[in-house]
mmCIF file of N, CA, C and O in Angstrom:
data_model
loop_
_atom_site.group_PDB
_atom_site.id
_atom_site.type_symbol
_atom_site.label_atom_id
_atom_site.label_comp_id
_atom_site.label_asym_id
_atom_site.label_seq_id
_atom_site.Cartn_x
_atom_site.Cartn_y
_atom_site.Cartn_z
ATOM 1 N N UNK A 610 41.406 97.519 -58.373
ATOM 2 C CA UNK A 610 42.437 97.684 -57.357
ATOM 3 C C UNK A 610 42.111 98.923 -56.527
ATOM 4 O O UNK A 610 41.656 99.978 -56.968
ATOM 5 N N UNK A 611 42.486 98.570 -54.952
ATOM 6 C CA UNK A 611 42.019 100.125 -53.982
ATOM 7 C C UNK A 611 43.185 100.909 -54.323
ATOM 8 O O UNK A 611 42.894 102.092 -54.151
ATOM 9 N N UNK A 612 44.174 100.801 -54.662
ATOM 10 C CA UNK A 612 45.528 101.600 -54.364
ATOM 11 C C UNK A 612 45.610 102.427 -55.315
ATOM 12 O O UNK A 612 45.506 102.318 -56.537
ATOM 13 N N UNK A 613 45.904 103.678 -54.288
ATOM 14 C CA UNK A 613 45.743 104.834 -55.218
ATOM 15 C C UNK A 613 47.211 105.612 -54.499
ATOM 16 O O UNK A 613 47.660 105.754 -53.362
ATOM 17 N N UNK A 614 47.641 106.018 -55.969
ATOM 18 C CA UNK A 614 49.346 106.704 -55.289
ATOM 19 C C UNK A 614 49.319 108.674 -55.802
ATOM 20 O O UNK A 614 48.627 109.142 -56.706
ATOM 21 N N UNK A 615 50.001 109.229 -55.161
ATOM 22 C CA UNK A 615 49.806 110.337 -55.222
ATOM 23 C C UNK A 615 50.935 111.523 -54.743
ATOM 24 O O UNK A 615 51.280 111.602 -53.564
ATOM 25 N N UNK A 616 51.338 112.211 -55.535
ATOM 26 C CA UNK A 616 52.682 113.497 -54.881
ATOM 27 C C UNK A 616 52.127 114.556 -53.756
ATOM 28 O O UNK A 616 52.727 115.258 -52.942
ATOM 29 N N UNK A 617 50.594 114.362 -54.076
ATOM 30 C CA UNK A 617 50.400 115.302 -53.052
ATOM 31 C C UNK A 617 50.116 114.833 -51.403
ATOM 32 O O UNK A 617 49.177 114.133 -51.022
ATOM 33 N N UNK A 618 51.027 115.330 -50.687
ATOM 34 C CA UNK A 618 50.708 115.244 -49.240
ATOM 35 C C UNK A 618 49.063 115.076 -48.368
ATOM 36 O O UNK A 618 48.518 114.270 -47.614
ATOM 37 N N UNK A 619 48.753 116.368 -49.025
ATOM 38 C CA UNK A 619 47.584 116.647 -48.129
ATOM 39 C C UNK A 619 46.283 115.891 -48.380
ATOM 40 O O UNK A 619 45.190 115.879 -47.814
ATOM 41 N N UNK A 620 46.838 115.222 -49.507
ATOM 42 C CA UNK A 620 45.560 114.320 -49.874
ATOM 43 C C UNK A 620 45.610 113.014 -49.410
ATOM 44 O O UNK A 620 44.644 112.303 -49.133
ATOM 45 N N UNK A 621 47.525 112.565 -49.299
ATOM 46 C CA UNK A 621 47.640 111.264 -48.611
ATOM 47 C C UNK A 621 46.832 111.780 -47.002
ATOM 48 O O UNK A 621 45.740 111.301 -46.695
ATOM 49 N N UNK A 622 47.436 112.628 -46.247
ATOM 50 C CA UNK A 622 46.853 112.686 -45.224
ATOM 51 C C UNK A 622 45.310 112.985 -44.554
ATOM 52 O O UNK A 622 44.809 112.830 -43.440
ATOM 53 N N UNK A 623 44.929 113.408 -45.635
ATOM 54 C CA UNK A 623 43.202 112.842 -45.371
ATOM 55 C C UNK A 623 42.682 111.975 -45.632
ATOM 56 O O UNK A 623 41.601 111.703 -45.110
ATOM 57 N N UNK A 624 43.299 111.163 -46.601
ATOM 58 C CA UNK A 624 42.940 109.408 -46.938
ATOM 59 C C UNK A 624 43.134 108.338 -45.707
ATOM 60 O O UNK A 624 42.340 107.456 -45.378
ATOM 61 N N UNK A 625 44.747 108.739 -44.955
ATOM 62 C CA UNK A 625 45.294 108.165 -44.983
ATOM 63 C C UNK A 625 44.926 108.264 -43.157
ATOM 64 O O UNK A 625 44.526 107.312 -42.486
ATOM 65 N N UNK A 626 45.178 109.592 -42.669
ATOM 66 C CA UNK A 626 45.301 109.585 -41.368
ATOM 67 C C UNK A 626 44.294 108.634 -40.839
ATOM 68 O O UNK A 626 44.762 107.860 -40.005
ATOM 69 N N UNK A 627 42.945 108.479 -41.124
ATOM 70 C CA UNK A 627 42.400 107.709 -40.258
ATOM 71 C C UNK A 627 42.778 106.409 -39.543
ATOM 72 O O UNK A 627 42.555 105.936 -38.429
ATOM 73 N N UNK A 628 43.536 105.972 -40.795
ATOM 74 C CA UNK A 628 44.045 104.396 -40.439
ATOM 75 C C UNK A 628 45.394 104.448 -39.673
ATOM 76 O O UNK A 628 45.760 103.710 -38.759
ATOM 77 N N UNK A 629 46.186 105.698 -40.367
ATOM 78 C CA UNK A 629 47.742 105.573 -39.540
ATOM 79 C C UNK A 629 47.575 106.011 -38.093
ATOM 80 O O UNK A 629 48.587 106.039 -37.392
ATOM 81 N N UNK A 630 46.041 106.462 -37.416
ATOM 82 C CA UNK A 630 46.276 107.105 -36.009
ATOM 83 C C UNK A 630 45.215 105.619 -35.154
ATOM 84 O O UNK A 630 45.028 105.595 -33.937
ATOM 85 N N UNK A 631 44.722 104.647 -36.019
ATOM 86 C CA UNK A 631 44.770 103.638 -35.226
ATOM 87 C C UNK A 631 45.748 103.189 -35.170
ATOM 88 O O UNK A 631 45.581 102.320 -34.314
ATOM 89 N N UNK A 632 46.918 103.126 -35.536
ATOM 90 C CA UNK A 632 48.138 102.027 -34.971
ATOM 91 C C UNK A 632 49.707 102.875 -34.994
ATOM 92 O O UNK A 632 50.778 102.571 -35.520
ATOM 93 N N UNK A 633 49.261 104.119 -34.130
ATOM 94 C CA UNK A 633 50.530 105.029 -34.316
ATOM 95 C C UNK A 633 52.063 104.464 -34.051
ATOM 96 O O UNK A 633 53.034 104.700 -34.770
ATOM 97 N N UNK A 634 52.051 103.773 -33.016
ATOM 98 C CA UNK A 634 53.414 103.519 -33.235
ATOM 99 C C UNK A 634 53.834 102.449 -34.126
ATOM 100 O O UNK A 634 54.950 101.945 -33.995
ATOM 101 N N UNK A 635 52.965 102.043 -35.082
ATOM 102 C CA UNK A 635 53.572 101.269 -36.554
ATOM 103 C C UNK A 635 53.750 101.836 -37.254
ATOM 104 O O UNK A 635 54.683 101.608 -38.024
ATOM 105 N N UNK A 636 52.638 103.311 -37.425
ATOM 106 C CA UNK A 636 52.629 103.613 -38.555
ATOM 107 C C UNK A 636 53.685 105.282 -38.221
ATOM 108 O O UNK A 636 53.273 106.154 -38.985
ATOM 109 N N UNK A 637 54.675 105.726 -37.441
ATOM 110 C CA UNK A 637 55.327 106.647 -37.118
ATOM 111 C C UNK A 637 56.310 106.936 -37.769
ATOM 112 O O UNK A 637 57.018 107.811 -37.270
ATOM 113 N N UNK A 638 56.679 106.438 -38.893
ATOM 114 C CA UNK A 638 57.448 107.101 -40.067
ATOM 115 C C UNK A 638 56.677 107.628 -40.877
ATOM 116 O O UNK A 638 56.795 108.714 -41.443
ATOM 117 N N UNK A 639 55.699 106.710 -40.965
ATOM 118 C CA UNK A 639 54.678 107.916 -42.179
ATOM 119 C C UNK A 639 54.212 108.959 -41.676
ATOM 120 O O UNK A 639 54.310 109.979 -42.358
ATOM 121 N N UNK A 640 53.600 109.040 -40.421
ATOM 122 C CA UNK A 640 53.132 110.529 -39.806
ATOM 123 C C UNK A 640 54.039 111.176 -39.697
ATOM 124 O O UNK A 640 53.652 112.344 -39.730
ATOM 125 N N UNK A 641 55.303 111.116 -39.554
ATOM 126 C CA UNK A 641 56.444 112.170 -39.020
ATOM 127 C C UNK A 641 57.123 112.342 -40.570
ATOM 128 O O UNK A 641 57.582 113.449 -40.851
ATOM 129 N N UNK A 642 57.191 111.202 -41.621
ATOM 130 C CA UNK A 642 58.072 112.006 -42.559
ATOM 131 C C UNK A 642 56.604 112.910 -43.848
ATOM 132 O O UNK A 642 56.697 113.750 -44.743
ATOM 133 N N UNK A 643 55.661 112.284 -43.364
ATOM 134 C CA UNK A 643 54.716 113.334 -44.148
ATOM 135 C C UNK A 643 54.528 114.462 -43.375
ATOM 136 O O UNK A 643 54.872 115.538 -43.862
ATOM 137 N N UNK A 644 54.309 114.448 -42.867
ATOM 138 C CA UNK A 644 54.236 115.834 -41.626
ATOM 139 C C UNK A 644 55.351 116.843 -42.230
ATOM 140 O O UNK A 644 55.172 117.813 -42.967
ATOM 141 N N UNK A 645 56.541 116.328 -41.704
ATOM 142 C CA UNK A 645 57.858 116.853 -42.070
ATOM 143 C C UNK A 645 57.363 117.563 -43.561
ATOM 144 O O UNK A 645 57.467 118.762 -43.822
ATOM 145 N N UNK A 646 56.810 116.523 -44.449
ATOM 146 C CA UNK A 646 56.876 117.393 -45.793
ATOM 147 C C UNK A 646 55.677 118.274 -45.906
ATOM 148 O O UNK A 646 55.612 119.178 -46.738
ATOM 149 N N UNK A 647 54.623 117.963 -44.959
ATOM 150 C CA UNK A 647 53.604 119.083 -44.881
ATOM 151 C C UNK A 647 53.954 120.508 -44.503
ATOM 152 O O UNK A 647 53.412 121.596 -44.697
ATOM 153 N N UNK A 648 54.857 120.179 -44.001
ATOM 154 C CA UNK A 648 55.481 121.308 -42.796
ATOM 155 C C UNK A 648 56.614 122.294 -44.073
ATOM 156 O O UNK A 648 56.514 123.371 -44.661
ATOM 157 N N UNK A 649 57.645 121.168 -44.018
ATOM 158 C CA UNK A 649 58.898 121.931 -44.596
ATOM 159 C C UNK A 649 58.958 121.832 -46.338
ATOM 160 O O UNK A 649 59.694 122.513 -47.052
ATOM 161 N N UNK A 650 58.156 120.984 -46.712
ATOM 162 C CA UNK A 650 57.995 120.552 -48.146
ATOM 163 C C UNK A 650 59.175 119.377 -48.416
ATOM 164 O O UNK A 650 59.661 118.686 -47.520
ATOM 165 N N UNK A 651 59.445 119.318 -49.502
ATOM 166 C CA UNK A 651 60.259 118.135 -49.513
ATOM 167 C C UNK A 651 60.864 118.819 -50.528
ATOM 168 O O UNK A 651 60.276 119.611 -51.265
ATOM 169 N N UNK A 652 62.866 118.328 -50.633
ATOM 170 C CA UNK A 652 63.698 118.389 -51.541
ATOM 171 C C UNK A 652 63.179 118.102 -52.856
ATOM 172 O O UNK A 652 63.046 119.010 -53.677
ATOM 173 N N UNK A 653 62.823 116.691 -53.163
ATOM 174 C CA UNK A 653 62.713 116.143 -54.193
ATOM 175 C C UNK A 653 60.933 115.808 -53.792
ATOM 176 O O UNK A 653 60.391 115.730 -52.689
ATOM 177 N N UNK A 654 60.385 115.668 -55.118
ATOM 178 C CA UNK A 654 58.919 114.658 -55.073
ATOM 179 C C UNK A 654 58.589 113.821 -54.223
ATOM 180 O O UNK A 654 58.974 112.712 -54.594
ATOM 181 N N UNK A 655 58.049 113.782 -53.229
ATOM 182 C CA UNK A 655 57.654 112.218 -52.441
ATOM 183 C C UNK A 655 56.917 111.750 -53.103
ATOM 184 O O UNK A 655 56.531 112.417 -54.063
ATOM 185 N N UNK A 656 56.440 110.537 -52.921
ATOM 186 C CA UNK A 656 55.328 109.214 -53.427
ATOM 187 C C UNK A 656 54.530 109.217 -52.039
ATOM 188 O O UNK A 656 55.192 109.419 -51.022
ATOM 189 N N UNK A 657 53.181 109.011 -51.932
ATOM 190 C CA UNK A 657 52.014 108.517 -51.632
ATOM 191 C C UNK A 657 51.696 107.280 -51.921
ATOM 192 O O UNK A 657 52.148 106.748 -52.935
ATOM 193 N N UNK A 658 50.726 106.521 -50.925
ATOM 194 C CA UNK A 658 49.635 105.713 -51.352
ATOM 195 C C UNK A 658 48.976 105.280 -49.991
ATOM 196 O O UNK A 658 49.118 105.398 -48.775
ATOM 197 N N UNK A 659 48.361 104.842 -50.715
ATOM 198 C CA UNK A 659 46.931 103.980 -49.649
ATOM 199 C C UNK A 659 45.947 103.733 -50.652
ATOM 200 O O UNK A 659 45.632 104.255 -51.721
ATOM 201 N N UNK A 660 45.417 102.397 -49.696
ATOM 202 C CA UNK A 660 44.764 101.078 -50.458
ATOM 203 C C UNK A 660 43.193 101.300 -49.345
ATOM 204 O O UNK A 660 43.059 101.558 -48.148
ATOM 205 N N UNK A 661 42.408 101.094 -50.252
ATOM 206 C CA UNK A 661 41.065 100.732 -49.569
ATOM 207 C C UNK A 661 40.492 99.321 -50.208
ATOM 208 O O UNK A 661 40.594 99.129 -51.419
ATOM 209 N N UNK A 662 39.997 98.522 -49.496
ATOM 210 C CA UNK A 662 39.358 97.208 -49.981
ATOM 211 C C UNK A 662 38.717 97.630 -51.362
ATOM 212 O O UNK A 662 38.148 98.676 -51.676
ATOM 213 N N UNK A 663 38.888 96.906 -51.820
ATOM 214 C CA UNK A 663 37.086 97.265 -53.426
ATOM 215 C C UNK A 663 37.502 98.533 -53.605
ATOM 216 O O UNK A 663 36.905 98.654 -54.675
ATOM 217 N N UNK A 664 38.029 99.600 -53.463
ATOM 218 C CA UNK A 664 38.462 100.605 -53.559
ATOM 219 C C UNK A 664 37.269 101.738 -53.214
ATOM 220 O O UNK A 664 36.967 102.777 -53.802
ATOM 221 N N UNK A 665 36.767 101.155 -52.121
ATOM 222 C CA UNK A 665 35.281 101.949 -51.501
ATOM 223 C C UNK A 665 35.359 101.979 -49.900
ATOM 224 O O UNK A 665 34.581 102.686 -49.261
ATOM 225 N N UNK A 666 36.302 101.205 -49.297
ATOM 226 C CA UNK A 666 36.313 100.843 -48.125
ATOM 227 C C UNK A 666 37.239 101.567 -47.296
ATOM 228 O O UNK A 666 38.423 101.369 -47.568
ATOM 229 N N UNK A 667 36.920 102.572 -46.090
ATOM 230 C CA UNK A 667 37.904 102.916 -45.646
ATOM 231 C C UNK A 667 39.339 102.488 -45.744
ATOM 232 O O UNK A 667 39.672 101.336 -46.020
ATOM 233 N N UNK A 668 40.053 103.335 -45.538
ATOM 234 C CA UNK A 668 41.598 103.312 -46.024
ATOM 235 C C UNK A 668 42.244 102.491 -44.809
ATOM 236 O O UNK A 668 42.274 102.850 -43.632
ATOM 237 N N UNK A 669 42.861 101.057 -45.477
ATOM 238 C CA UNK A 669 43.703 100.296 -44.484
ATOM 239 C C UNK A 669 44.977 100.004 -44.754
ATOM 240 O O UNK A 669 45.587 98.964 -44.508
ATOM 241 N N UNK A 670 45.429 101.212 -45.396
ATOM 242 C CA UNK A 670 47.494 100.791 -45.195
ATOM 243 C C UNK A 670 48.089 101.827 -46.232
ATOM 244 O O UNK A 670 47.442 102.065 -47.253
ATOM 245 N N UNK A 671 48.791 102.188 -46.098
ATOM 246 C CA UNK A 671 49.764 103.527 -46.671
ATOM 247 C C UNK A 671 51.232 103.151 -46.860
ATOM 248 O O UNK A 671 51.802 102.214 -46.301
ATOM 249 N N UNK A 672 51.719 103.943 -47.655
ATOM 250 C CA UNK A 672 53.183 103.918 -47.896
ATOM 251 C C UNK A 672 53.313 105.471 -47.954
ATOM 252 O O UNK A 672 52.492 106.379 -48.085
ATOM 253 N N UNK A 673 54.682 105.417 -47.804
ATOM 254 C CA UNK A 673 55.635 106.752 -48.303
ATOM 255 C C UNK A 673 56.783 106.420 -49.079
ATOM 256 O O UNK A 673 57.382 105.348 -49.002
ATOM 257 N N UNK A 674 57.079 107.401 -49.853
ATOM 258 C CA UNK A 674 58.638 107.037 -50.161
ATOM 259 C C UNK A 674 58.935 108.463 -50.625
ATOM 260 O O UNK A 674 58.196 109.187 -51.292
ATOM 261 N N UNK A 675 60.228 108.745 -50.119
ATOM 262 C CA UNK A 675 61.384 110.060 -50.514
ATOM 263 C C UNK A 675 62.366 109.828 -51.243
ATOM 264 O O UNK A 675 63.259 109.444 -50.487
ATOM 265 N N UNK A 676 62.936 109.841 -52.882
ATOM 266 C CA UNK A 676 63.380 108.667 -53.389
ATOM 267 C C UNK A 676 64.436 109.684 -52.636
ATOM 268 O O UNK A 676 64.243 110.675 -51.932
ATOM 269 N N UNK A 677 65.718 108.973 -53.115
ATOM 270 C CA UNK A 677 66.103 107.998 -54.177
ATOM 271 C C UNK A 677 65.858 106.686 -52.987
ATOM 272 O O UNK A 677 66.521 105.677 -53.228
ATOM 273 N N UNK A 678 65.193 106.650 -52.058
ATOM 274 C CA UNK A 678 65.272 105.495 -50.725
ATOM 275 C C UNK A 678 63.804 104.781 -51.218
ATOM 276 O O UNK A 678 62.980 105.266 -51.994
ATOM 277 N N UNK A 679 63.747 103.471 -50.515
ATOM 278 C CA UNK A 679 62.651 102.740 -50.436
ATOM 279 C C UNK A 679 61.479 103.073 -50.379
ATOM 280 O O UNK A 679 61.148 104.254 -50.271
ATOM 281 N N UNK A 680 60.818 102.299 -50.427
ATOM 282 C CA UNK A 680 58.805 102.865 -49.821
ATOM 283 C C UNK A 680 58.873 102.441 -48.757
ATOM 284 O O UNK A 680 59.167 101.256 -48.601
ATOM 285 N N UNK A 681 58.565 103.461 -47.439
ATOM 286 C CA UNK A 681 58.462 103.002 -46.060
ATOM 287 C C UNK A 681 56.633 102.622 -46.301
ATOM 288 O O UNK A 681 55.713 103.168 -46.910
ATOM 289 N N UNK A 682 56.767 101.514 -45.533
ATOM 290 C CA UNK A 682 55.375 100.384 -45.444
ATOM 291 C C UNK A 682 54.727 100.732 -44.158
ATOM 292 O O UNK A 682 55.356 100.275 -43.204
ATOM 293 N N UNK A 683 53.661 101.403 -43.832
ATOM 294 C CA UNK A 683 52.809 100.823 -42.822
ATOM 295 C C UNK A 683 52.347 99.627 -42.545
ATOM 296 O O UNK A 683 52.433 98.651 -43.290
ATOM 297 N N UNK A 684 51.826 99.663 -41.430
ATOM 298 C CA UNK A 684 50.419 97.937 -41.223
ATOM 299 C C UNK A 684 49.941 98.269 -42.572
ATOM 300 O O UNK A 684 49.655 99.383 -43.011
ATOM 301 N N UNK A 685 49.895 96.999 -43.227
ATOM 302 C CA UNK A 685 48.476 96.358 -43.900
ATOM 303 C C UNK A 685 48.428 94.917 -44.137
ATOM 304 O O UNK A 685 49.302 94.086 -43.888
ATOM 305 N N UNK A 686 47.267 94.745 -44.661
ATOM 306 C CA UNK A 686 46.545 93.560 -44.692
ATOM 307 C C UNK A 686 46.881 92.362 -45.729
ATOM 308 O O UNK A 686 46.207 92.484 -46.752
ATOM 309 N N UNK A 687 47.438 91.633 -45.738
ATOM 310 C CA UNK A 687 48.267 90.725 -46.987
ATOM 311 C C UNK A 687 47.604 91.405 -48.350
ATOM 312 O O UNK A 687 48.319 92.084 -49.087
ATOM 313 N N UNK A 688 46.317 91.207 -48.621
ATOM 314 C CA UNK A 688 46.030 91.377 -50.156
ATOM 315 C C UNK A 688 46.234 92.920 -50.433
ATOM 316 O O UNK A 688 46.288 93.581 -51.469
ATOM 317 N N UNK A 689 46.303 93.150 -49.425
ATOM 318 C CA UNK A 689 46.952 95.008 -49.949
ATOM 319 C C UNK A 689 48.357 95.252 -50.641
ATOM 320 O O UNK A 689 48.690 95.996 -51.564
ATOM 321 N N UNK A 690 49.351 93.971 -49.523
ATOM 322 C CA UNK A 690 50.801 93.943 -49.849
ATOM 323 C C UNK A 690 50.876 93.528 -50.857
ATOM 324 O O UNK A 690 51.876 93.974 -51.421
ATOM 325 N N UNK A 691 50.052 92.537 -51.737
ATOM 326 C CA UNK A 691 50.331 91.387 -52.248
ATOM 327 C C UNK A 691 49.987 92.599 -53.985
ATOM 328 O O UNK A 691 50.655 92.307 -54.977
ATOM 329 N N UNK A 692 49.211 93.521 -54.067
ATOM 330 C CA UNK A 692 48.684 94.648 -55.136
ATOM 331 C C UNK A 692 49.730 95.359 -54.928
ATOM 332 O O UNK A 692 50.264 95.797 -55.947
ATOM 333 N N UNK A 693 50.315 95.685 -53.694
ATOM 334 C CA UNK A 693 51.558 97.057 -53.829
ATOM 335 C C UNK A 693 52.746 96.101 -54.501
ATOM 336 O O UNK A 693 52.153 95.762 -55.526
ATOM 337 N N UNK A 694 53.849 95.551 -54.563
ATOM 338 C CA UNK A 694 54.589 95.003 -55.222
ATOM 339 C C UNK A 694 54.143 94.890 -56.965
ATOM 340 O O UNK A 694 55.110 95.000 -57.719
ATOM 341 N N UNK A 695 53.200 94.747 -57.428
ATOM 342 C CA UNK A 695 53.183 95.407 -58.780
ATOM 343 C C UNK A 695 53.469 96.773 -59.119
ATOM 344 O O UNK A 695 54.116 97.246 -60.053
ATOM 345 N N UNK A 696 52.697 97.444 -57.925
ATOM 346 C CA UNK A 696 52.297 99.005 -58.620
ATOM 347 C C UNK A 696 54.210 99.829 -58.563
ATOM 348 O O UNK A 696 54.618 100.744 -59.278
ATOM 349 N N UNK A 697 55.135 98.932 -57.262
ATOM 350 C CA UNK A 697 55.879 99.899 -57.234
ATOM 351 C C UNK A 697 57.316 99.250 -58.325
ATOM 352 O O UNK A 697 58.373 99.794 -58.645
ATOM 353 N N UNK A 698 56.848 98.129 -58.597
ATOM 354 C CA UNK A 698 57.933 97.778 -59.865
ATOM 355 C C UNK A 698 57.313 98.448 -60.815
ATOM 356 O O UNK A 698 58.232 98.976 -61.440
ATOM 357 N N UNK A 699 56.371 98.732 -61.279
ATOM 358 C CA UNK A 699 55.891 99.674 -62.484
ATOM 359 C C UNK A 699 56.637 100.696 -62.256
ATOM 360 O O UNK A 699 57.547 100.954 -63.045
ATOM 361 N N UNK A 700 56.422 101.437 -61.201
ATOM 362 C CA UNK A 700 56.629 102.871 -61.066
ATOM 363 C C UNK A 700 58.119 102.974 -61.001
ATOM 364 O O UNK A 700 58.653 104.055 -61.249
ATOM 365 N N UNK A 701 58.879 101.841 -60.661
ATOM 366 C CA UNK A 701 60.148 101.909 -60.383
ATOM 367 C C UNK A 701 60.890 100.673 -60.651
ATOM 368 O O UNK A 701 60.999 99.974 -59.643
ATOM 369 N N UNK A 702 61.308 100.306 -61.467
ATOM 370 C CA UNK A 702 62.068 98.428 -61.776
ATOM 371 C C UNK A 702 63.148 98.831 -61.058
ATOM 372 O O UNK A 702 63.354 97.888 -60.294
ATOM 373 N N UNK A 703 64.117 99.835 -60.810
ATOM 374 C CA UNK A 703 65.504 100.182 -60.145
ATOM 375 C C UNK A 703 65.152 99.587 -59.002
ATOM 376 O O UNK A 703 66.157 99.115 -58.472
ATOM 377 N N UNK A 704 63.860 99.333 -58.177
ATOM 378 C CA UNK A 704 63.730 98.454 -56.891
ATOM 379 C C UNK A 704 64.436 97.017 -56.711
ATOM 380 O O UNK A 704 65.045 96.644 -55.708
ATOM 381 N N UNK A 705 64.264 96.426 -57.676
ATOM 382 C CA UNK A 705 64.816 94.964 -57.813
ATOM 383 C C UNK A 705 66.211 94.819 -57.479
ATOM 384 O O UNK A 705 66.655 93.769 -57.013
ATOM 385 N N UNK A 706 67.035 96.014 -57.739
ATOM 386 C CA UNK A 706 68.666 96.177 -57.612
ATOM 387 C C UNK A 706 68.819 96.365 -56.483
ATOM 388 O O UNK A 706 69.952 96.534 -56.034
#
């Protein structure tokens, strides 16, 4: 699996920026609420991720999440979506409610 999840910011955003600044205005919650936490830090823990094909392939799709709220979704590519829905019922079954 490419998807790799992570608390730290600065690592989503070097994974991550390449892909979120080809399609900025899709991907403009994730640049502005990671930013925000680059900037001001965050209350609570955020969540990270981004998926690379084969897990070698430049980075094509990211999430965020600030709980206690959802994972905001960038663009990605079905078989990316189709791997994130495991990883975030693992990490979280309270999603289903």
């Amino acid at each position: 699996m490419g998807r790799q999840l992570t608390e730290d910011v600065e690592e989503f955003r070097t994974a991550a920026d390449p892909c979120l600044v080809r399609d900025p205005a899709r991907s403009t919650l994730l640049l502005t609420i990671s930013e925000s936490i680059r900037v001001n830090g965050a209350a609570a823990p955020a969540r990270f991720g981004y998926w690379r094909e084969n897990g070698t392939a430049p980075v094509s799709a990211g999430f965020v999440q600030t709980p206690p709220l959802r994972p905001l979704l960038g663009p990605m590519p079905d078989r990316a979506a189709r791997e994130l829905v495991p990883v975030l019922r693992a990490a979280q079954p309270s999603l289903d409610s």
